[in-house]
Each structure stands twice: as C-alpha cells, then as structure tokens.
PDB file of C-alpha atoms and ligand atoms in Angstrom:
ATOM      1  CA  MET A1263     160.475 111.425 163.219  1.00 85.00           C
ATOM      2  CA  THR A1264     163.448 113.223 164.754  1.00 87.00           C
ATOM      3  CA  LEU A1265     166.887 111.782 165.320  1.00 92.00           C
ATOM      4  CA  THR A1266     169.447 112.582 168.018  1.00 92.00           C
ATOM      5  CA  GLU A1267     173.017 113.377 167.004  1.00 91.00           C
ATOM      6  CA  SER A1268     174.229 109.907 167.872  1.00 93.00           C
ATOM      7  CA  GLU A1269     171.323 108.262 166.033  1.00 93.00           C
ATOM      8  CA  THR A1270     172.109 110.448 163.007  1.00 94.00           C
ATOM      9  CA  GLN A1271     175.732 109.335 163.139  1.00 94.00           C
ATOM     10  CA  GLY A1272     174.714 105.691 163.420  1.00 95.00           C
ATOM     11  CA  PHE A1273     172.459 105.898 160.373  1.00 97.00           C
ATOM     12  CA  LEU A1274     175.059 107.866 158.404  1.00 97.00           C
ATOM     13  CA  ASN A1275     177.469 104.985 158.880  1.00 96.00           C
ATOM     14  CA  ARG A1276     175.088 102.869 156.789  1.00 97.00           C
ATOM     15  CA  CYS A1277     175.265 105.260 153.803  1.00 98.00           C
ATOM     16  CA  VAL A1278     177.853 105.059 151.053  1.00 98.00           C
ATOM     17  CA  SER A1279     179.828 107.706 149.142  1.00 97.00           C
ATOM     18  CA  CYS A1280     180.106 108.385 145.416  1.00 97.00           C
ATOM     19  CA  ALA A1281     183.678 107.071 145.603  1.00 97.00           C
ATOM     20  CA  TYR A1282     182.328 103.789 147.017  1.00 97.00           C
ATOM     21  CA  LEU A1283     179.950 103.482 144.036  1.00 97.00           C
ATOM     22  CA  LYS A1284     182.807 104.057 141.635  1.00 96.00           C
ATOM     23  CA  GLU A1285     185.279 101.720 143.311  1.00 96.00           C
ATOM     24  CA  THR A1286     182.941  98.805 144.014  1.00 97.00           C
ATOM     25  CA  GLY A1287     180.230  99.030 141.356  1.00 94.00           C
ATOM     26  CA  ASP A1288     177.873  98.136 144.217  1.00 96.00           C
ATOM     27  CA  PHE A1289     174.856 100.408 143.803  1.00 96.00           C
ATOM     28  CA  CYS A1290     171.859  98.269 144.701  1.00 97.00           C
ATOM     29  CA  ASN A1291     169.820  99.183 147.777  1.00 98.00           C
ATOM     30  CA  LYS A1292     172.082 102.018 148.837  1.00 98.00           C
ATOM     31  CA  THR A1293     171.670 105.529 150.184  1.00 98.00           C
ATOM     32  CA  VAL A1294     174.418 107.664 148.678  1.00 98.00           C
ATOM     33  CA  LEU A1295     175.539 110.646 150.710  1.00 98.00           C
ATOM     34  CA  GLY A1296     176.951 112.929 148.052  1.00 97.00           C
ATOM     35  CA  ASP A1297     176.452 115.040 144.994  1.00 98.00           C
ATOM     36  CA  SER A1298     173.938 113.786 142.480  1.00 98.00           C
ATOM     37  CA  PHE A1299     176.088 114.617 139.456  1.00 98.00           C
ATOM     38  CA  GLU A1300     179.078 112.764 140.895  1.00 98.00           C
ATOM     39  CA  ALA A1301     176.878 109.746 141.651  1.00 98.00           C
ATOM     40  CA  ALA A1302     175.499 109.722 138.094  1.00 98.00           C
ATOM     41  CA  ALA A1303     179.024 109.543 136.688  1.00 97.00           C
ATOM     42  CA  ALA A1304     179.811 106.565 138.929  1.00 97.00           C
ATOM     43  CA  LEU A1305     176.813 104.500 137.821  1.00 98.00           C
ATOM     44  CA  PRO A1306     176.889 101.951 134.991  1.00 97.00           C
ATOM     45  CA  ASP A1307     174.897 102.342 131.784  1.00 98.00           C
ATOM     46  CA  GLU A1308     171.348 100.993 131.628  1.00 98.00           C
ATOM     47  CA  CYS A1309     171.048  99.930 135.271  1.00 98.00           C
ATOM     48  CA  ALA A1310     167.745 101.622 136.204  1.00 98.00           C
ATOM     49  CA  ASP A1311     164.207 100.492 135.385  1.00 98.00           C
ATOM     50  CA  LEU A1312     162.536 103.551 136.843  1.00 98.00           C
ATOM     51  CA  LEU A1313     163.821 107.021 137.703  1.00 98.00           C
ATOM     52  CA  ILE A1314     161.813 109.279 139.980  1.00 98.00           C
ATOM     53  CA  ALA A1315     163.209 112.802 140.232  1.00 98.00           C
ATOM     54  CA  ASP A1316     161.940 115.378 142.703  1.00 98.00           C
ATOM     55  CA  PRO A1317     164.503 118.129 142.147  1.00 97.00           C
ATOM     56  CA  PRO A1318     164.387 121.394 144.079  1.00 93.00           C
ATOM     57  CA  TYR A1319     161.651 123.491 142.449  1.00 89.00           C
ATOM     58  CA  ASN A1320     162.878 126.855 141.299  1.00 86.00           C
ATOM     59  CA  MET A1321     162.286 128.664 144.586  1.00 83.00           C
ATOM     60  CA  THR A1322     164.537 129.656 147.438  1.00 82.00           C
ATOM     61  CA  LYS A1323     164.422 126.871 150.017  1.00 83.00           C
ATOM     62  CA  THR A1324     166.730 125.559 152.709  1.00 86.00           C
ATOM     63  CA  PHE A1325     167.562 121.854 152.540  1.00 83.00           C
ATOM     64  CA  GLY A1326     169.518 120.894 155.648  1.00 80.00           C
ATOM     65  CA  LYS A1327     172.383 123.349 156.007  1.00 83.00           C
ATOM     66  CA  GLN A1328     172.288 124.406 152.351  1.00 83.00           C
ATOM     67  CA  GLU A1329     170.090 126.873 150.594  1.00 83.00           C
ATOM     68  CA  PHE A1330     168.794 126.266 147.095  1.00 82.00           C
ATOM     69  CA  ALA A1331     168.456 129.769 145.670  1.00 83.00           C
ATOM     70  CA  ARG A1332     165.882 130.692 143.038  1.00 88.00           C
ATOM     71  CA  MET A1333     167.575 130.956 139.630  1.00 90.00           C
ATOM     72  CA  SER A1334     166.725 132.766 136.445  1.00 93.00           C
ATOM     73  CA  GLU A1335     164.525 130.636 134.194  1.00 93.00           C
ATOM     74  CA  GLU A1336     167.466 130.165 131.852  1.00 95.00           C
ATOM     75  CA  ASP A1337     169.695 128.871 134.668  1.00 95.00           C
ATOM     76  CA  TYR A1338     166.955 126.524 135.900  1.00 95.00           C
ATOM     77  CA  ARG A1339     166.541 125.201 132.368  1.00 96.00           C
ATOM     78  CA  ALA A1340     170.323 124.591 132.245  1.00 97.00           C
ATOM     79  CA  PHE A1341     170.238 122.887 135.674  1.00 96.00           C
ATOM     80  CA  THR A1342     167.424 120.588 134.466  1.00 97.00           C
ATOM     81  CA  GLU A1343     169.255 119.771 131.267  1.00 97.00           C
ATOM     82  CA  LYS A1344     172.426 119.041 133.247  1.00 98.00           C
ATOM     83  CA  TRP A1345     170.845 116.444 135.549  1.00 98.00           C
ATOM     84  CA  VAL A1346     168.776 114.866 132.756  1.00 98.00           C
ATOM     85  CA  ARG A1347     171.899 114.431 130.624  1.00 98.00           C
ATOM     86  CA  ALA A1348     173.855 113.120 133.618  1.00 98.00           C
ATOM     87  CA  TYR A1349     171.311 110.368 134.354  1.00 98.00           C
ATOM     88  CA  ARG A1350     170.209 109.465 130.836  1.00 98.00           C
ATOM     89  CA  HIS A1351     172.893 106.795 130.451  1.00 98.00           C
ATOM     90  CA  THR A1352     171.691 104.975 133.594  1.00 98.00           C
ATOM     91  CA  LEU A1353     168.273 104.237 132.076  1.00 98.00           C
ATOM     92  CA  LYS A1354     167.337 100.956 130.449  1.00 98.00           C
ATOM     93  CA  LYS A1355     165.674 101.194 127.038  1.00 98.00           C
ATOM     94  CA  THR A1356     162.436 100.076 128.741  1.00 98.00           C
ATOM     95  CA  ALA A1357     162.710 102.569 131.612  1.00 98.00           C
ATOM     96  CA  SER A1358     160.110 105.090 132.709  1.00 98.00           C
ATOM     97  CA  VAL A1359     160.851 108.456 134.274  1.00 98.00           C
ATOM     98  CA  TYR A1360     158.738 110.679 136.519  1.00 98.00           C
ATOM     99  CA  VAL A1361     159.721 114.284 137.203  1.00 98.00           C
ATOM    100  CA  CYS A1362     157.996 116.399 139.868  1.00 98.00           C
ATOM    101  CA  CYS A1363     157.492 120.133 139.502  1.00 96.00           C
ATOM    102  CA  ASP A1364     155.104 122.951 140.271  1.00 93.00           C
ATOM    103  CA  TRP A1365     153.257 124.923 137.592  1.00 93.00           C
ATOM    104  CA  LYS A1366     156.013 127.517 137.326  1.00 92.00           C
ATOM    105  CA  SER A1367     159.048 125.238 137.153  1.00 93.00           C
ATOM    106  CA  GLY A1368     157.014 122.939 134.896  1.00 94.00           C
ATOM    107  CA  ILE A1369     156.926 125.580 132.181  1.00 94.00           C
ATOM    108  CA  VAL A1370     160.721 125.552 132.097  1.00 95.00           C
ATOM    109  CA  ILE A1371     161.197 121.811 132.605  1.00 96.00           C
ATOM    110  CA  ALA A1372     158.757 120.481 129.994  1.00 96.00           C
ATOM    111  CA  PRO A1373     160.647 121.521 126.824  1.00 97.00           C
ATOM    112  CA  VAL A1374     163.855 119.988 128.222  1.00 97.00           C
ATOM    113  CA  LEU A1375     162.151 116.669 129.030  1.00 98.00           C
ATOM    114  CA  GLU A1376     160.565 116.614 125.590  1.00 97.00           C
ATOM    115  CA  LYS A1377     164.014 116.744 124.020  1.00 97.00           C
ATOM    116  CA  TYR A1378     165.187 113.540 125.677  1.00 98.00           C
ATOM    117  CA  PHE A1379     162.085 111.421 126.336  1.00 98.00           C
ATOM    118  CA  THR A1380     158.660 110.512 125.045  1.00 98.00           C
ATOM    119  CA  VAL A1381     156.206 112.518 127.110  1.00 98.00           C
ATOM    120  CA  ARG A1382     153.306 110.205 128.036  1.00 98.00           C
ATOM    121  CA  ASN A1383     151.296 112.303 130.447  1.00 98.00           C
ATOM    122  CA  ARG A1384     151.250 114.965 133.138  1.00 97.00           C
ATOM    123  CA  ILE A1385     149.772 113.939 136.462  1.00 98.00           C
ATOM    124  CA  THR A1386     148.332 116.669 138.642  1.00 97.00           C
ATOM    125  CA  TRP A1387     148.410 116.031 142.364  1.00 97.00           C
ATOM    126  CA  GLN A1388     146.019 118.093 144.424  1.00 94.00           C
ATOM    127  CA  ARG A1389     147.944 118.284 147.680  1.00 88.00           C
ATOM    128  CA  GLU A1390     145.565 120.685 149.435  1.00 73.00           C
ATOM    129  CA  LYS A1391     148.190 122.203 151.699  1.00 73.00           C
ATOM    130  CA  GLY A1392     149.700 125.419 150.405  1.00 69.00           C
ATOM    131  CA  ARG A1393     150.559 128.906 151.525  1.00 73.00           C
ATOM    132  CA  GLY A1394     147.980 131.599 150.862  1.00 80.00           C
ATOM    133  CA  ALA A1395     149.008 134.517 148.678  1.00 82.00           C
ATOM    134  CA  ALA A1396     147.861 138.112 149.073  1.00 87.00           C
ATOM    135  CA  ALA A1397     147.320 138.778 145.387  1.00 93.00           C
ATOM    136  CA  ASN A1398     147.219 135.371 143.755  1.00 90.00           C
ATOM    137  CA  TRP A1399     145.476 131.981 143.984  1.00 90.00           C
ATOM    138  CA  LYS A1400     146.959 129.685 146.592  1.00 88.00           C
ATOM    139  CA  ASN A1401     148.920 126.942 144.881  1.00 88.00           C
ATOM    140  CA  GLY A1402     147.397 123.597 145.884  1.00 91.00           C
ATOM    141  CA  MET A1403     148.733 121.521 142.976  1.00 93.00           C
ATOM    142  CA  GLU A1404     151.925 119.842 141.880  1.00 95.00           C
ATOM    143  CA  ASP A1405     152.630 118.216 138.542  1.00 97.00           C
ATOM    144  CA  ILE A1406     154.469 115.010 137.742  1.00 98.00           C
ATOM    145  CA  TRP A1407     155.614 114.396 134.173  1.00 98.00           C
ATOM    146  CA  PHE A1408     155.412 110.782 133.033  1.00 98.00           C
ATOM    147  CA  LEU A1409     158.063 109.960 130.427  1.00 98.00           C
ATOM    148  CA  THR A1410     159.519 106.883 128.799  1.00 98.00           C
ATOM    149  CA  VAL A1411     162.779 106.168 127.024  1.00 98.00           C
ATOM    150  CA  SER A1412     161.091 104.179 124.251  1.00 98.00           C
ATOM    151  CA  ASP A1413     157.696 102.799 123.280  1.00 98.00           C
ATOM    152  CA  LYS A1414     158.412  99.598 125.201  1.00 98.00           C
ATOM    153  CA  TYR A1415     157.697 100.205 128.876  1.00 98.00           C
ATOM    154  CA  VAL A1416     155.971  98.688 131.903  1.00 98.00           C
ATOM    155  CA  PHE A1417     152.514  99.865 132.902  1.00 98.00           C
ATOM    156  CA  ASN A1418     150.727  97.744 135.501  1.00 97.00           C
ATOM    157  CA  LEU A1419     147.262  99.277 135.402  1.00 94.00           C
ATOM    158  CA  GLY A1420     145.779  96.538 137.589  1.00 92.00           C
ATOM    159  CA  ALA A1421     148.193  97.378 140.417  1.00 95.00           C
ATOM    160  CA  VAL A1422     146.954 100.944 140.904  1.00 95.00           C
ATOM    161  CA  ARG A1423     143.172 100.704 140.992  1.00 94.00           C
ATOM    162  CA  GLN A1424     141.330 103.388 142.907  1.00 93.00           C
ATOM    163  CA  ARG A1425     138.421 102.516 145.194  1.00 92.00           C
ATOM    164  CA  LYS A1426     135.640 105.112 145.068  1.00 90.00           C
ATOM    165  CA  LYS A1427     132.140 105.341 146.462  1.00 90.00           C
ATOM    166  CA  VAL A1428     129.600 104.895 143.666  1.00 91.00           C
ATOM    167  CA  ILE A1429     127.471 107.970 143.074  1.00 87.00           C
ATOM    168  CA  ALA A1430     125.060 106.498 140.511  1.00 88.00           C
ATOM    169  CA  PRO A1431     124.979 102.691 140.902  1.00 88.00           C
ATOM    170  CA  TYR A1432     124.010 101.344 137.479  1.00 91.00           C
ATOM    171  CA  THR A1433     122.447  97.907 137.175  1.00 92.00           C
ATOM    172  CA  GLU A1434     122.148  95.503 134.258  1.00 91.00           C
ATOM    173  CA  ASP A1435     119.429  92.833 134.450  1.00 90.00           C
ATOM    174  CA  GLY A1436     119.136  93.716 138.132  1.00 87.00           C
ATOM    175  CA  ASN A1437     122.847  93.095 138.794  1.00 89.00           C
ATOM    176  CA  PRO A1438     125.450  95.718 139.820  1.00 89.00           C
ATOM    177  CA  LYS A1439     127.475  96.960 136.833  1.00 89.00           C
ATOM    178  CA  ASP A1440     131.132  97.074 137.955  1.00 89.00           C
ATOM    179  CA  TRP A1441     130.383  97.868 141.592  1.00 94.00           C
ATOM    180  CA  PHE A1442     130.055  95.970 144.845  1.00 93.00           C
ATOM    181  CA  VAL A1443     128.799  96.476 148.382  1.00 93.00           C
ATOM    182  CA  LEU A1444     131.088  96.471 151.433  1.00 90.00           C
ATOM    183  CA  ASP A1445     129.646  97.110 154.902  1.00 90.00           C
ATOM    184  CA  GLY A1446     126.511  98.488 153.278  1.00 91.00           C
ATOM    185  CA  VAL A1447     128.394 100.992 151.074  1.00 91.00           C
ATOM    186  CA  LYS A1448     128.625 100.759 147.262  1.00 92.00           C
ATOM    187  CA  TYR A1449     132.130 100.961 145.806  1.00 93.00           C
ATOM    188  CA  ARG A1450     133.814 100.676 142.439  1.00 92.00           C
ATOM    189  CA  ASP A1451     137.513  99.930 141.776  1.00 92.00           C
ATOM    190  CA  THR A1452     138.331 102.340 138.955  1.00 92.00           C
ATOM    191  CA  CYS A1453     141.231 103.015 136.604  1.00 90.00           C
ATOM    192  CA  PRO A1454     143.282 105.899 137.995  1.00 91.00           C
ATOM    193  CA  SER A1455     143.266 109.127 135.994  1.00 95.00           C
ATOM    194  CA  ASN A1456     145.991 111.750 135.751  1.00 97.00           C
ATOM    195  CA  PHE A1457     144.263 113.854 138.417  1.00 96.00           C
ATOM    196  CA  TRP A1458     145.188 112.648 141.887  1.00 96.00           C
ATOM    197  CA  ASP A1459     143.018 113.987 144.686  1.00 93.00           C
ATOM    198  CA  ASP A1460     143.317 111.015 147.018  1.00 92.00           C
ATOM    199  CA  ILE A1461     146.702 111.808 148.579  1.00 93.00           C
ATOM    200  CA  THR A1462     147.506 114.182 151.439  1.00 90.00           C
ATOM    201  CA  VAL A1463     150.940 115.579 152.247  1.00 90.00           C
ATOM    202  CA  PRO A1464     152.651 113.550 155.013  1.00 90.00           C
ATOM    203  CA  TYR A1465     151.078 115.404 157.935  1.00 87.00           C
ATOM    204  CA  TRP A1466     152.938 115.618 161.261  1.00 87.00           C
ATOM    205  CA  SER A1467     150.604 112.994 162.731  1.00 86.00           C
ATOM    206  CA  MET A1468     151.470 110.390 160.068  1.00 88.00           C
ATOM    207  CA  ARG A1469     154.126 107.777 160.840  1.00 89.00           C
ATOM    208  CA  GLU A1470     156.041 108.580 157.658  1.00 91.00           C
ATOM    209  CA  ASN A1471     156.429 112.294 158.503  1.00 91.00           C
ATOM    210  CA  THR A1472     159.982 113.677 158.806  1.00 94.00           C
ATOM    211  CA  PRO A1473     161.412 117.201 159.206  1.00 92.00           C
ATOM    212  CA  HIS A1474     162.234 117.370 155.460  1.00 93.00           C
ATOM    213  CA  PRO A1475     160.527 120.525 154.118  1.00 91.00           C
ATOM    214  CA  THR A1476     159.228 118.998 150.858  1.00 92.00           C
ATOM    215  CA  GLN A1477     158.706 115.344 151.686  1.00 96.00           C
ATOM    216  CA  LYS A1478     156.565 113.417 149.194  1.00 97.00           C
ATOM    217  CA  PRO A1479     153.929 110.984 150.474  1.00 97.00           C
ATOM    218  CA  GLU A1480     154.639 107.260 150.229  1.00 97.00           C
ATOM    219  CA  LYS A1481     151.159 106.729 148.743  1.00 96.00           C
ATOM    220  CA  LEU A1482     152.066 108.943 145.770  1.00 97.00           C
ATOM    221  CA  LEU A1483     155.321 107.090 145.210  1.00 98.00           C
ATOM    222  CA  ALA A1484     153.565 103.738 145.565  1.00 97.00           C
ATOM    223  CA  LYS A1485     151.340 104.605 142.585  1.00 97.00           C
ATOM    224  CA  LEU A1486     154.330 105.504 140.417  1.00 98.00           C
ATOM    225  CA  ILE A1487     156.370 102.481 141.483  1.00 98.00           C
ATOM    226  CA  LEU A1488     153.576  99.906 141.221  1.00 97.00           C
ATOM    227  CA  ALA A1489     152.455 101.160 137.803  1.00 97.00           C
ATOM    228  CA  SER A1490     155.873 101.591 136.243  1.00 98.00           C
ATOM    229  CA  SER A1491     158.086  98.833 137.625  1.00 98.00           C
ATOM    230  CA  ASN A1492     158.037  95.166 138.532  1.00 98.00           C
ATOM    231  CA  LYS A1493     159.286  93.411 141.650  1.00 98.00           C
ATOM    232  CA  GLY A1494     163.092  93.278 141.700  1.00 98.00           C
ATOM    233  CA  ASP A1495     163.474  96.296 139.378  1.00 98.00           C
ATOM    234  CA  LEU A1496     165.834  99.131 140.300  1.00 98.00           C
ATOM    235  CA  VAL A1497     164.215 102.454 141.222  1.00 98.00           C
ATOM    236  CA  LEU A1498     166.624 105.384 141.151  1.00 98.00           C
ATOM    237  CA  ASP A1499     166.096 108.746 142.873  1.00 98.00           C
ATOM    238  CA  PRO A1500     168.771 111.395 142.154  1.00 98.00           C
ATOM    239  CA  PHE A1501     167.317 113.921 144.650  1.00 98.00           C
ATOM    240  CA  GLY A1502     166.379 111.522 147.430  1.00 98.00           C
ATOM    241  CA  GLY A1503     165.607 113.937 150.298  1.00 97.00           C
ATOM    242  CA  SER A1504     164.175 111.990 153.235  1.00 97.00           C
ATOM    243  CA  GLY A1505     164.128 108.789 151.184  1.00 98.00           C
ATOM    244  CA  SER A1506     160.427 108.485 150.318  1.00 98.00           C
ATOM    245  CA  THR A1507     161.175 106.827 146.961  1.00 98.00           C
ATOM    246  CA  ALA A1508     163.713 104.366 148.376  1.00 98.00           C
ATOM    247  CA  VAL A1509     161.521 103.451 151.353  1.00 98.00           C
ATOM    248  CA  THR A1510     158.424 102.884 149.216  1.00 98.00           C
ATOM    249  CA  ALA A1511     160.437 100.901 146.657  1.00 98.00           C
ATOM    250  CA  LYS A1512     161.732  98.669 149.435  1.00 98.00           C
ATOM    251  CA  LYS A1513     158.231  98.209 150.870  1.00 98.00           C
ATOM    252  CA  LEU A1514     157.011  97.127 147.432  1.00 97.00           C
ATOM    253  CA  GLY A1515     159.817  94.645 146.766  1.00 98.00           C
ATOM    254  CA  ARG A1516     161.871  96.766 144.382  1.00 98.00           C
ATOM    255  CA  ASP A1517     165.587  97.607 144.617  1.00 98.00           C
ATOM    256  CA  TYR A1518     166.489 101.249 145.159  1.00 98.00           C
ATOM    257  CA  LEU A1519     169.273 103.802 144.952  1.00 98.00           C
ATOM    258  CA  SER A1520     168.788 107.158 146.645  1.00 98.00           C
ATOM    259  CA  VAL A1521     171.236 110.051 146.247  1.00 98.00           C
ATOM    260  CA  GLU A1522     171.133 113.022 148.617  1.00 98.00           C
ATOM    261  CA  LYS A1523     173.762 115.553 149.616  1.00 96.00           C
ATOM    262  CA  ALA A1524     172.429 116.590 153.052  1.00 95.00           C
ATOM    263  CA  GLU A1525     173.586 114.383 155.914  1.00 96.00           C
ATOM    264  CA  GLU A1526     170.435 114.763 158.027  1.00 95.00           C
ATOM    265  CA  TYR A1527     168.199 113.588 155.168  1.00 96.00           C
ATOM    266  CA  CYS A1528     170.421 110.595 154.400  1.00 97.00           C
ATOM    267  CA  ALA A1529     170.192 109.606 158.073  1.00 97.00           C
ATOM    268  CA  LEU A1530     166.385 109.910 157.957  1.00 97.00           C
ATOM    269  CA  THR A1531     166.359 107.760 154.816  1.00 98.00           C
ATOM    270  CA  GLU A1532     168.311 105.007 156.531  1.00 98.00           C
ATOM    271  CA  CYS A1533     166.108 105.207 159.630  1.00 97.00           C
ATOM    272  CA  ARG A1534     162.983 104.848 157.477  1.00 98.00           C
ATOM    273  CA  LEU A1535     164.540 101.977 155.513  1.00 98.00           C
ATOM    274  CA  LEU A1536     165.240 100.152 158.758  1.00 97.00           C
ATOM    275  CA  ARG A1537     161.644 100.691 159.916  1.00 97.00           C
ATOM    276  CA  ALA A1538     160.369  99.376 156.571  1.00 97.00           C
ATOM    277  CA  GLU A1539     161.871  95.986 157.442  1.00 97.00           C
ATOM    278  CA  SER A1540     159.226  95.476 160.126  1.00 96.00           C
ATOM    279  CA  ASP A1541     156.439  97.602 158.642  1.00 96.00           C
ATOM    280  CA  ALA A1542     155.916  97.513 154.888  1.00 96.00           C
ATOM    281  CA  SER A1543     152.518  99.209 154.973  1.00 95.00           C
ATOM    282  CA  VAL A1544     151.807 102.295 152.882  1.00 95.00           C
ATOM    283  CA  GLN A1545     149.118 104.525 154.375  1.00 92.00           C
ATOM    284  CA  GLY A1546     146.019 104.698 152.156  1.00 92.00           C
ATOM    285  CA  MET A1547     146.952 101.692 149.992  1.00 93.00           C
ATOM    286  CA  GLU A1548     146.466  97.943 150.387  1.00 90.00           C
ATOM    287  CA  ASP A1549     146.954  95.109 147.888  1.00 84.00           C
ATOM    288  CA  GLY A1550     147.137  97.460 144.913  1.00 83.00           C
ATOM    289  CA  ILE A1551     143.928  99.277 145.870  1.00 92.00           C
ATOM    290  CA  PHE A1552     144.235 102.993 146.567  1.00 95.00           C
ATOM    291  CA  TYR A1553     141.574 104.413 148.845  1.00 92.00           C
ATOM    292  CA  ALA A1554     140.070 107.886 148.621  1.00 87.00           C
ATOM    293  CA  ARG A1555     141.081 110.333 151.355  1.00 82.00           C
ATOM    294  CA  GLY A1556     139.357 109.419 154.582  1.00 73.00           C
ATOM    295  CA  LEU A1557     138.407 105.891 153.427  1.00 73.00           C
ATOM    296  CA  LYS A1558     141.563 104.400 155.016  1.00 72.00           C
TER     297      LYS A1558
HETATM  298  C1  LIG B1882     162.509 118.369 146.596  1.00 84.37           C
HETATM  299  S1  LIG B1882     163.641 117.616 147.629  1.00 84.37           S
HETATM  300  C2  LIG B1882     163.254 115.893 147.483  1.00 84.37           C
HETATM  301  C3  LIG B1882     162.319 115.405 148.561  1.00 84.37           C
HETATM  302  C4  LIG B1882     162.066 113.913 148.506  1.00 84.37           C
HETATM  303  N1  LIG B1882     161.272 113.545 147.360  1.00 84.37           N
HETATM  304  C5  LIG B1882     161.375 113.414 149.783  1.00 84.37           C
HETATM  305  O1  LIG B1882     160.260 112.860 149.690  1.00 84.37           O
HETATM  306  O2  LIG B1882     161.917 113.617 150.853  1.00 84.37           O
HETATM  307  C6  LIG B1882     165.135 117.783 146.747  1.00 84.37           C
HETATM  308  C7  LIG B1882     166.352 117.242 147.476  1.00 84.37           C
HETATM  309  O3  LIG B1882     167.449 117.270 146.568  1.00 84.37           O
HETATM  310  C8  LIG B1882     168.631 117.504 147.311  1.00 84.37           C
HETATM  311  N2  LIG B1882     169.644 117.989 146.357  1.00 84.37           N
HETATM  312  C9  LIG B1882     169.643 119.150 145.660  1.00 84.37           C
HETATM  313  N3  LIG B1882     170.726 119.218 144.860  1.00 84.37           N
HETATM  314  C10 LIG B1882     171.418 118.066 145.029  1.00 84.37           C
HETATM  315  C11 LIG B1882     172.613 117.538 144.473  1.00 84.37           C
HETATM  316  N4  LIG B1882     173.335 118.209 143.565  1.00 84.37           N
HETATM  317  N5  LIG B1882     173.036 116.325 144.903  1.00 84.37           N
HETATM  318  C12 LIG B1882     172.322 115.622 145.830  1.00 84.37           C
HETATM  319  N6  LIG B1882     171.183 116.082 146.389  1.00 84.37           N
HETATM  320  C13 LIG B1882     170.721 117.275 145.999  1.00 84.37           C
HETATM  321  C14 LIG B1882     168.198 118.526 148.367  1.00 84.37           C
HETATM  322  O4  LIG B1882     169.071 118.520 149.478  1.00 84.37           O
HETATM  323  C15 LIG B1882     166.774 118.049 148.699  1.00 84.37           C
HETATM  324  O5  LIG B1882     166.735 117.246 149.850  1.00 84.37           O
END
C-alpha cells in the first residue's frame, strides 16, 4: 500500500489532534496525529478496556521523517516508565495490557511493567524474518508481555482456538478423541499456548502490507483483541504506527484509539480503516479459528 501526496493529505484530514481530544472529549474511533504523551494527558480516566503498546524497541530506527535513536538502558527504562505512568490512568480496573518488545528491550521493560501491573504471561512470537548477524544468532523472535490491572479481567479462550493437523490421532471406543476430519485431513482445534509460530510478518504480497518498517500482523493483533476484549470495548494503542491495532479492532467490532506522531503512518492508518469498512477479513483467521501457517 502506497499513497500519493494528495491521498495522504486526504486521509490526514480525517485524523484529529491532541487539542481536539482535550477540547471535545471525543476519543472513540479516532486516529490521533500527535505526541503520545500529550494524547495521554487529554484522555479521561478509566476509558480503555485494552491497551496494546508496540513502542520503538531500543534500537536506532527511522519512523517517517524522525529517527528513534538507541538509548542507554537507563534512559530506555525511564522512557518506558514515562509512557506507562502516562497511560495508567486511562485503564479500567478490568483492563488488560500487552507490551511488545524484543529479547534485549524486554530485559529492561519487564521490571518496570512488574511495578505497575500483574504480569500474567510472556508470549513469544516466532516471526521467522530477521537479519543475519556475523557473530550472533539471528533474532527470529519477539516477545509480548501480557499484563492486567487487577485479578478481574476478560479472557475469551474460545475465541482464539488454533487449528492444527493431528500427528497422533487418538481414539476412544473407536471414536476420534477431540479431533475431526476435513477434506480427508485430521485436525484438532487446540487451546493456544504462549508460543506463537503460526503468524508471518506482513509480507509485501499481503493486502495488509504498508511501508511502515515494523508493522505488526493483523493476525497477531486479532489474537490479543479477541482474547482480551469484548465487542464494543475500547482498544487503545499509544504507538499506533500504520494502524494495525486500530484496523484489527475495527474489523472485530471493537472501538479504537490510535496515537501516532508521523503523518505518513496516520494517513496509512486512515486508509486501512476505510478499507476495513468493505473488507473485515483477517488473513489466517476465520470465526475465531486461527490456522497454522500455510493452512489458510
Ligand atoms: C514499533 S512502531 C509501531 C508499529 C505498529 N504496531 C504497526 O503495526 O504499524 C512504533 C511507532 O511509535 C511511533 N512513536 C514513537 N514515539 C512516539 C510518540 N512520542 N508519540 C507518538 N508516536 C510515537 C513511531 O513513529 C512508530 O511509528
């Protein structure tokens, strides 16, 4: 997906500013073009049911016209603490939070998250694509911390079942035990674990692909959103990028708020949101069933 200058301008006109949030109190289903910390201050208390944060990992990377420069571990810890504290007031008592990181930034992030939330789990996503290193193992994993504000939280296990081919089909009294046959192949719909190997990065050939350098796949966000929110809930993303969280939330019948400071990514978000009105499909997922890579 690439946008011309005039298309970008058209989509930018659909975004709102932090000042708009503050003046109107209208924050539902919006893409905010602005600074995440300013947006947090303009939001009311306890408005969000689910927060999904994919902050810049602690590596030098260009987002739009701005570079995020690698920091010392101490500065990255302070940056993490700053955004967590800024957004904490927006979370309902029943809210869940997911925070993305790689193994290195995760070491710094985890103790900060532990201070403010109950840590429920760490999901590892095997994304397969990664740059080789001359004197190290190629990094093919990302982590996602699963946190809650309290012990009362939503978890819709039945909405995130994973369909797998059965390796050892067990029978009881001659009947299949928890498996079924489709087109001659034996499958089982299983409970998802915290190791996710069924999701690719949004490759250039996929409809959801954008020029954003660290775009998350909609299938990954669909798992988080379906498990940890209900229809009509508000899903908040303070580092929205190309809008993957907002777009997937919309496709799944949730409300969204996406904050991003780079114009080109806000425009992509709005373009994707518009597309989602006529196509609510999420590649690799159908009716709460997630298919292994290559199955769909
Ligand atoms: C890792 S990317 C998120 C990618 C996103 N999950 C997606 O699927 O496209 C982090 C984003 O945060 C944005 N960002 C960093 N600091 C910000 C700030 N203070 N306010 C708003 N956006 C910020 C960057 O421009 C970048 O697009």
